[in-house]
mmCIF file of C-alpha atoms in Angstrom:
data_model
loop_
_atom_site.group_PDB
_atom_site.id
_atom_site.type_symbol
_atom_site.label_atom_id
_atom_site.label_comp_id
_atom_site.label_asym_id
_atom_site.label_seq_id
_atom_site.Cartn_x
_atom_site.Cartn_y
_atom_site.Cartn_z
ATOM 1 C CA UNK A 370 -18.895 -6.905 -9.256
ATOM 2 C CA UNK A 371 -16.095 -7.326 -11.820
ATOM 3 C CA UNK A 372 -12.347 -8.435 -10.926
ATOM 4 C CA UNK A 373 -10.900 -10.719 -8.133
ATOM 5 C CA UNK A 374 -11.897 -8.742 -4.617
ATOM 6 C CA UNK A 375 -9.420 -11.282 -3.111
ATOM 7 C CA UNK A 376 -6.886 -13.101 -4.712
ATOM 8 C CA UNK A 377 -7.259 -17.050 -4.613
ATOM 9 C CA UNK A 378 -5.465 -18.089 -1.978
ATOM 10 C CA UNK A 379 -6.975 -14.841 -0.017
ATOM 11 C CA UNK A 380 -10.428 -16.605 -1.010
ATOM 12 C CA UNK A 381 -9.787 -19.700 0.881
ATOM 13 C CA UNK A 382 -8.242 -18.188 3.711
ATOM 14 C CA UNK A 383 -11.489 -16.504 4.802
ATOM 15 C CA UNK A 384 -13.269 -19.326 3.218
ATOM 16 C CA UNK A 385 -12.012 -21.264 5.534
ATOM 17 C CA UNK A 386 -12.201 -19.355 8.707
ATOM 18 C CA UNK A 387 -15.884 -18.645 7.266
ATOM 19 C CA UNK A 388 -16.926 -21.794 7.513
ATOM 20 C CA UNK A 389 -15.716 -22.116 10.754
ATOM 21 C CA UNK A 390 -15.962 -18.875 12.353
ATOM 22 C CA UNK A 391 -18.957 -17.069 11.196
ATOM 23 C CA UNK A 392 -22.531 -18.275 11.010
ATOM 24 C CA UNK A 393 -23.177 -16.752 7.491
ATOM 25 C CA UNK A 394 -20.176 -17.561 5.075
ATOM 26 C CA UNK A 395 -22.091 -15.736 1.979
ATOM 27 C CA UNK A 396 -21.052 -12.652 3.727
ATOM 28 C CA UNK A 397 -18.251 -12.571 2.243
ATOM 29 C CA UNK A 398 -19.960 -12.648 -1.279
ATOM 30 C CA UNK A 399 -22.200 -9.811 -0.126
ATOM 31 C CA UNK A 400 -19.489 -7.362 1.581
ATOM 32 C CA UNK A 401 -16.143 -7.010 1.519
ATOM 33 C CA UNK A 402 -13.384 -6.956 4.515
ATOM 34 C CA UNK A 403 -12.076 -3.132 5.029
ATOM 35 C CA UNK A 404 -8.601 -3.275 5.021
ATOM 36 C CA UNK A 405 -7.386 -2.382 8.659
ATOM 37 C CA UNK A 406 -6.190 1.186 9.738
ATOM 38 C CA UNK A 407 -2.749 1.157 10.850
ATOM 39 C CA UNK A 408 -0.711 3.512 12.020
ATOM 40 C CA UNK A 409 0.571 6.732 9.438
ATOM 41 C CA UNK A 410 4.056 6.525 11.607
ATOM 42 C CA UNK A 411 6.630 9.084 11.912
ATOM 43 C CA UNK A 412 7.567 9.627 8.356
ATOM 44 C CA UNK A 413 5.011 11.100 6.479
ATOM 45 C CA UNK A 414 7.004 13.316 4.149
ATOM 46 C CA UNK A 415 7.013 16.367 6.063
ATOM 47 C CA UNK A 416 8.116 18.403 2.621
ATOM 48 C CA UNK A 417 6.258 17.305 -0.506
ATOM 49 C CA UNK A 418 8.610 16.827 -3.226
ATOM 50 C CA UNK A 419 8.138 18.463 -6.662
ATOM 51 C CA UNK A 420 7.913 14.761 -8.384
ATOM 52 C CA UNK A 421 5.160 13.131 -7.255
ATOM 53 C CA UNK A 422 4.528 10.722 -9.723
ATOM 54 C CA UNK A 423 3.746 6.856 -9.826
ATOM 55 C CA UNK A 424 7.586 6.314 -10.413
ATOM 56 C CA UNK A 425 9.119 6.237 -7.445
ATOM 57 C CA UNK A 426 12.506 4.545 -9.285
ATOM 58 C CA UNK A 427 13.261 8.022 -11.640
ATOM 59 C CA UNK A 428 13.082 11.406 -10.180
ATOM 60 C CA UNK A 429 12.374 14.002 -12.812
ATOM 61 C CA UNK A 430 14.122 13.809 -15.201
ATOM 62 C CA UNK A 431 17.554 12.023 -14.080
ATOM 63 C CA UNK A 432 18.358 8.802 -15.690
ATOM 64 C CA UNK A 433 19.881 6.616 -12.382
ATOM 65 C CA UNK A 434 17.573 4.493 -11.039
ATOM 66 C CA UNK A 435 17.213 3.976 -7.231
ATOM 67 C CA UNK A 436 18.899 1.230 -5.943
ATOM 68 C CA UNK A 437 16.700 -1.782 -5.194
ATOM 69 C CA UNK A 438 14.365 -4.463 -6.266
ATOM 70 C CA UNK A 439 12.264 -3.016 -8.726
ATOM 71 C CA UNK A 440 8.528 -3.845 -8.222
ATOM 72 C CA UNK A 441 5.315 -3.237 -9.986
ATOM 73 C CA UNK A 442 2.643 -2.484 -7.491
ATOM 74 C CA UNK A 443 -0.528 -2.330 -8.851
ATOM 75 C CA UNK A 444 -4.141 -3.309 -7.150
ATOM 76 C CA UNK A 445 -7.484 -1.896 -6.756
ATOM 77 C CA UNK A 446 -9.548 0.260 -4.181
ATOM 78 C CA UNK A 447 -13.107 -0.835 -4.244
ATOM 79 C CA UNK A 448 -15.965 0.341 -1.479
ATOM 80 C CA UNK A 449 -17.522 -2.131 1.126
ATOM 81 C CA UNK A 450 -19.755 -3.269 -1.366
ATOM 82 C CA UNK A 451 -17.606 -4.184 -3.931
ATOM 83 C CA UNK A 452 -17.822 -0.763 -6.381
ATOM 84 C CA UNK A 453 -14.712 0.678 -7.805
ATOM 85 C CA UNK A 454 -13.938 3.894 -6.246
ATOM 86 C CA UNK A 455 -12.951 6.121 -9.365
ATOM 87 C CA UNK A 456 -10.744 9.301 -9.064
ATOM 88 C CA UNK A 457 -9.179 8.480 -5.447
ATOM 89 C CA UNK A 458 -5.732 9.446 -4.658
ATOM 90 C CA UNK A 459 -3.696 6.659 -3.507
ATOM 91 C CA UNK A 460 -0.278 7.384 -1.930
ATOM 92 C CA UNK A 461 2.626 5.647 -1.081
ATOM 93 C CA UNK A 462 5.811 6.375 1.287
ATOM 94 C CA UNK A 463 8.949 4.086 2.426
ATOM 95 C CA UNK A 464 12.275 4.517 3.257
ATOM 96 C CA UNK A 465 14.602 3.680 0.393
ATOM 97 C CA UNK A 466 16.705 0.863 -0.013
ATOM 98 C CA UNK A 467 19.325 2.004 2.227
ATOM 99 C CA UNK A 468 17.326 2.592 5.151
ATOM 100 C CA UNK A 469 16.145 6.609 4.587
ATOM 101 C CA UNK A 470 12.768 8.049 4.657
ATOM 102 C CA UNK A 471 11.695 11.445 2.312
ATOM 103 C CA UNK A 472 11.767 13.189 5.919
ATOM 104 C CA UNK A 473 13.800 15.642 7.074
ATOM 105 C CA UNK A 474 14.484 13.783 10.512
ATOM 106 C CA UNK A 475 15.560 10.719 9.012
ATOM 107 C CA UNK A 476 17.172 11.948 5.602
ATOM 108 C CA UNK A 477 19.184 14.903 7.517
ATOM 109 C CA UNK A 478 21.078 12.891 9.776
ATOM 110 C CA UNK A 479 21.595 10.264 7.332
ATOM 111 C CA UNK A 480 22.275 12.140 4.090
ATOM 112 C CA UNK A 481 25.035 10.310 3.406
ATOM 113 C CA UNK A 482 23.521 7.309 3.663
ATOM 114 C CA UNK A 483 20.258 8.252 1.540
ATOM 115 C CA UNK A 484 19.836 6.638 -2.273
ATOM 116 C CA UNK A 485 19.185 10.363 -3.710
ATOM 117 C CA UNK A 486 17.603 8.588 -6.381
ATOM 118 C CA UNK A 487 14.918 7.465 -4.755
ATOM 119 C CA UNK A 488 11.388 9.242 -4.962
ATOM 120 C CA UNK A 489 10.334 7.793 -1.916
ATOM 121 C CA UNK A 490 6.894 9.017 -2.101
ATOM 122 C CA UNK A 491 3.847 9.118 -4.889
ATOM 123 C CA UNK A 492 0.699 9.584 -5.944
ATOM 124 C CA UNK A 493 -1.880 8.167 -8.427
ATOM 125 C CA UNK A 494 -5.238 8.806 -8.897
ATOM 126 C CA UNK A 495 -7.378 5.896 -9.791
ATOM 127 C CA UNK A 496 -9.120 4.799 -12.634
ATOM 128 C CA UNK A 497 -12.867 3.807 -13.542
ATOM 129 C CA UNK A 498 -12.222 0.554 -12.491
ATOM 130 C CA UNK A 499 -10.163 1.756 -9.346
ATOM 131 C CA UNK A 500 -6.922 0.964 -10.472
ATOM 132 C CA UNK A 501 -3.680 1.961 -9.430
ATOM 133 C CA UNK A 502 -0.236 1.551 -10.610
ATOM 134 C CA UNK A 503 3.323 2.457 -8.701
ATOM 135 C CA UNK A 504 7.037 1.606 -9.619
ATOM 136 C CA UNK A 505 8.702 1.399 -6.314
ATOM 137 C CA UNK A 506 11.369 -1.147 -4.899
ATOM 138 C CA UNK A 507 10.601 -4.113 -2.640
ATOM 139 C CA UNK A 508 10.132 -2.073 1.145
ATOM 140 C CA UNK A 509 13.497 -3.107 3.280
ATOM 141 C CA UNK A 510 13.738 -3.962 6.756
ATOM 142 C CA UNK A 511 14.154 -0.037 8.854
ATOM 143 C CA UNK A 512 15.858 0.534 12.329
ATOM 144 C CA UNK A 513 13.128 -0.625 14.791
ATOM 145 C CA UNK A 514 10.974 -2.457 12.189
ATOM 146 C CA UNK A 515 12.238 -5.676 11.547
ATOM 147 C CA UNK A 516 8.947 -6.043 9.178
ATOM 148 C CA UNK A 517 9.381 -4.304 5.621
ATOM 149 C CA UNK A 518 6.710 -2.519 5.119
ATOM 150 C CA UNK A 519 4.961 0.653 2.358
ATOM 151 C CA UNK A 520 2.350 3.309 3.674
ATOM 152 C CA UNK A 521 -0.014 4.212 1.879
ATOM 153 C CA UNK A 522 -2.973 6.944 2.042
ATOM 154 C CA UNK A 523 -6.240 6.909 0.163
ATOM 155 C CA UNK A 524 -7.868 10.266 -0.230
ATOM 156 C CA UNK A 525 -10.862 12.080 -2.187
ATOM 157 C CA UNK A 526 -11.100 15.270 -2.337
ATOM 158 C CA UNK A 527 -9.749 16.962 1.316
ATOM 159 C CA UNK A 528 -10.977 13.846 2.482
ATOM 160 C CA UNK A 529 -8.382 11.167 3.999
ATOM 161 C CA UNK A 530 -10.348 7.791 3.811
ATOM 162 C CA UNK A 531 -7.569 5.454 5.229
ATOM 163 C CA UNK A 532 -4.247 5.557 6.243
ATOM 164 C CA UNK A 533 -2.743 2.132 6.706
ATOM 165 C CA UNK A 534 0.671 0.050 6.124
ATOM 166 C CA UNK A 535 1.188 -3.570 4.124
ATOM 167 C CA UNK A 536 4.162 -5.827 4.768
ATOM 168 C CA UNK A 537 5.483 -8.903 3.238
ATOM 169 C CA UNK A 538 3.799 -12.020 3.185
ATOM 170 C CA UNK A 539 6.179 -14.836 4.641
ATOM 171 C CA UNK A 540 8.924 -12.249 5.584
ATOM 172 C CA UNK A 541 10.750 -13.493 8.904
ATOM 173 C CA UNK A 542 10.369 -9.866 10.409
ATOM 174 C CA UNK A 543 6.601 -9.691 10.433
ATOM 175 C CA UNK A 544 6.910 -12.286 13.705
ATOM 176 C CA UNK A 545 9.153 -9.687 15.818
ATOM 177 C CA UNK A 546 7.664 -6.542 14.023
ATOM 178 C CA UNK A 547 5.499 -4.145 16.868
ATOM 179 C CA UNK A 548 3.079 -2.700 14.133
ATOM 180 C CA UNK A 549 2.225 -6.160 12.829
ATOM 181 C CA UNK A 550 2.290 -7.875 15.875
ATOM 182 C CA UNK A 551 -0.304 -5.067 17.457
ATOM 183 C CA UNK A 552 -2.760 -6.465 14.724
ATOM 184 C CA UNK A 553 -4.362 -9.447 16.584
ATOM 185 C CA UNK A 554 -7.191 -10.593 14.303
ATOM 186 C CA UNK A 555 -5.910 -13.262 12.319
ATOM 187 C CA UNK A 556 -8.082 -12.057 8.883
ATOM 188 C CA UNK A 557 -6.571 -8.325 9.121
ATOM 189 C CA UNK A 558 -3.424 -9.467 9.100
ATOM 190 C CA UNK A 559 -4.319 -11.551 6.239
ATOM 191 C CA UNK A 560 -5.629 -8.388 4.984
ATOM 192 C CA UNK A 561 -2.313 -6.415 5.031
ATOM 193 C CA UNK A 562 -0.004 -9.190 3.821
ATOM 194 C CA UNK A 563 1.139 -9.212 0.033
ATOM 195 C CA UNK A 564 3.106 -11.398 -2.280
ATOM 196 C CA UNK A 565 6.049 -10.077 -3.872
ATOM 197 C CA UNK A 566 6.676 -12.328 -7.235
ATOM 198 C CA UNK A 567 8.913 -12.189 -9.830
ATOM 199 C CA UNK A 568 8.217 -10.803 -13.112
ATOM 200 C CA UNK A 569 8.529 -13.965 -15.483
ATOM 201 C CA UNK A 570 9.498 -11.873 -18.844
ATOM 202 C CA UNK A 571 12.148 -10.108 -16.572
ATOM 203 C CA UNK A 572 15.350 -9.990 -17.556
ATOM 204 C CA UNK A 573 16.439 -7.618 -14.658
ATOM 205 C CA UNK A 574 14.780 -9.572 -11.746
ATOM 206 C CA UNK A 575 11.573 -7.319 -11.405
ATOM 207 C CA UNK A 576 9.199 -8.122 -9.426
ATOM 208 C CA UNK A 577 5.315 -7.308 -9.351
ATOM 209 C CA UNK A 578 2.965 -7.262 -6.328
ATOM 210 C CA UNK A 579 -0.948 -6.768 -5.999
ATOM 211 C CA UNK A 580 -2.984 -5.179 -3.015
ATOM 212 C CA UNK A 581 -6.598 -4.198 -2.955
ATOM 213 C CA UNK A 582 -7.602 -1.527 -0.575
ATOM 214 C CA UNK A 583 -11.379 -2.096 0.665
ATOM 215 C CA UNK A 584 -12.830 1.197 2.376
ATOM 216 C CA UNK A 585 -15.336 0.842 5.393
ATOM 217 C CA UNK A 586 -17.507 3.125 3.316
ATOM 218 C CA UNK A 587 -20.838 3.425 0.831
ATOM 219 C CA UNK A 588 -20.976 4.784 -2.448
ATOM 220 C CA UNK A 589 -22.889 8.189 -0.942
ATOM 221 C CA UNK A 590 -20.283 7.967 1.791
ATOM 222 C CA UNK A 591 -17.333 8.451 -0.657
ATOM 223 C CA UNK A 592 -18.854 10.944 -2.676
ATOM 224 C CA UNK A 593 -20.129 13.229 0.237
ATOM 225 C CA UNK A 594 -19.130 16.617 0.118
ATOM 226 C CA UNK A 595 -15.662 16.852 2.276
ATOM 227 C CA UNK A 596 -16.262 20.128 3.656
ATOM 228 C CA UNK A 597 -19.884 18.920 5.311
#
């Protein structure tokens, strides 16, 4: 295996609960945690747009940005052993700064309110390594979920491999949040939680964030045919 499969303080989370929860800490060494299914929600994008690119800040080509804290997600999707998974499609989906999702029942009623500027929803297909990279805005508090929050999809093929959510780590609304708070495990929601820093070199207060996605599945599992 090559590259962190947690970051450090991730490590000694579940090193810790390891050593006091399960009989054989070196499982962790041996597989990987799959990142928790959550709910897709109402807000899938129920149109696709024409841009569906990793830039979720510049649609096409306009030259306003979307309003918000611009953040560089970036992370990894590995299997439950710890390989890469090459040529997945990761998406993402949120509402934009102002409180809209890409949907026609939220952005219709609210087109007034909706940053136009905002992609809202994209797609990028992962490296060797199983890399991916988005530009997106820090996820917002929404109407109902005090927790801000991005969706995300992994997919192969016609294959959907996980639909889940992740929210903010330390975020005040993750306590009264219904989606978060329905995850009881205390190492899932570890698993879902991400740290939003800023971007040292910055001179426009950008921030960058990193989430691995770990799939409950085998290397012949991920590359089975997806019509079988």
């Amino acid at each position: 295996m090559s590259g962190p499969l947690f970051h450090p303080h991730r490590r000694a989370f579940l090193g810790a609960l390891g050593a006091s929860l399960f009989a054989s800490p070196a499982l962790f060494a041996e597989q990987l945690l799959r990142t928790p299914p959550l709910t897709e929600g109402p807000f899938y994008p129920d149109k696709i747009p024409l841009d569906t690119d990793n830039d979720l800040i510049i649609i096409g080509k306009n030259t306003t940005p979307a309003v918000g804290e611009i953040t560089h997600l970036t992370g990894k999707v590995f299997d439950i052993n710890g390989a890469p998974v090459k040529n997945a499609t990761v998406e993402i989906w949120q509402c934009d700064a102002n409180e809209v999702y890409l949907h026609s029942s939220d952005s219709t009623p609210k087109a007034k309110q909706q940053d136009k500027n905002f992609q809202g929803f994209g797609r990028c297909t992962t490296t060797e390594k199983g890399e991916y990279r988005f530009r997106t805005i820090k996820p917002v508090p929404y109407p109902g979920r005090p927790a801000p929050h991005i969706h995300f999809k992994v997919k192969k093929g016609n294959r959907e491999l996980l639909t889940s959510q992740f929210m903010i780590r330390g975020h005040a609304g993750n306590a009264r949040d219904g989606v978060f708070g329905g995850v009881r495990d205390v190492i899932d929601r570890e698993l879902i939680l991400v740290d939003f820093k800023p971007v040292k070199e910055s001179k426009i207060g950008e921030l960058q964030a990193y989430f691995e996605i770990v799939l409950g599945l085998t290397p012949d599992e991920k590359d089975m045919n997806p019509r079988r």
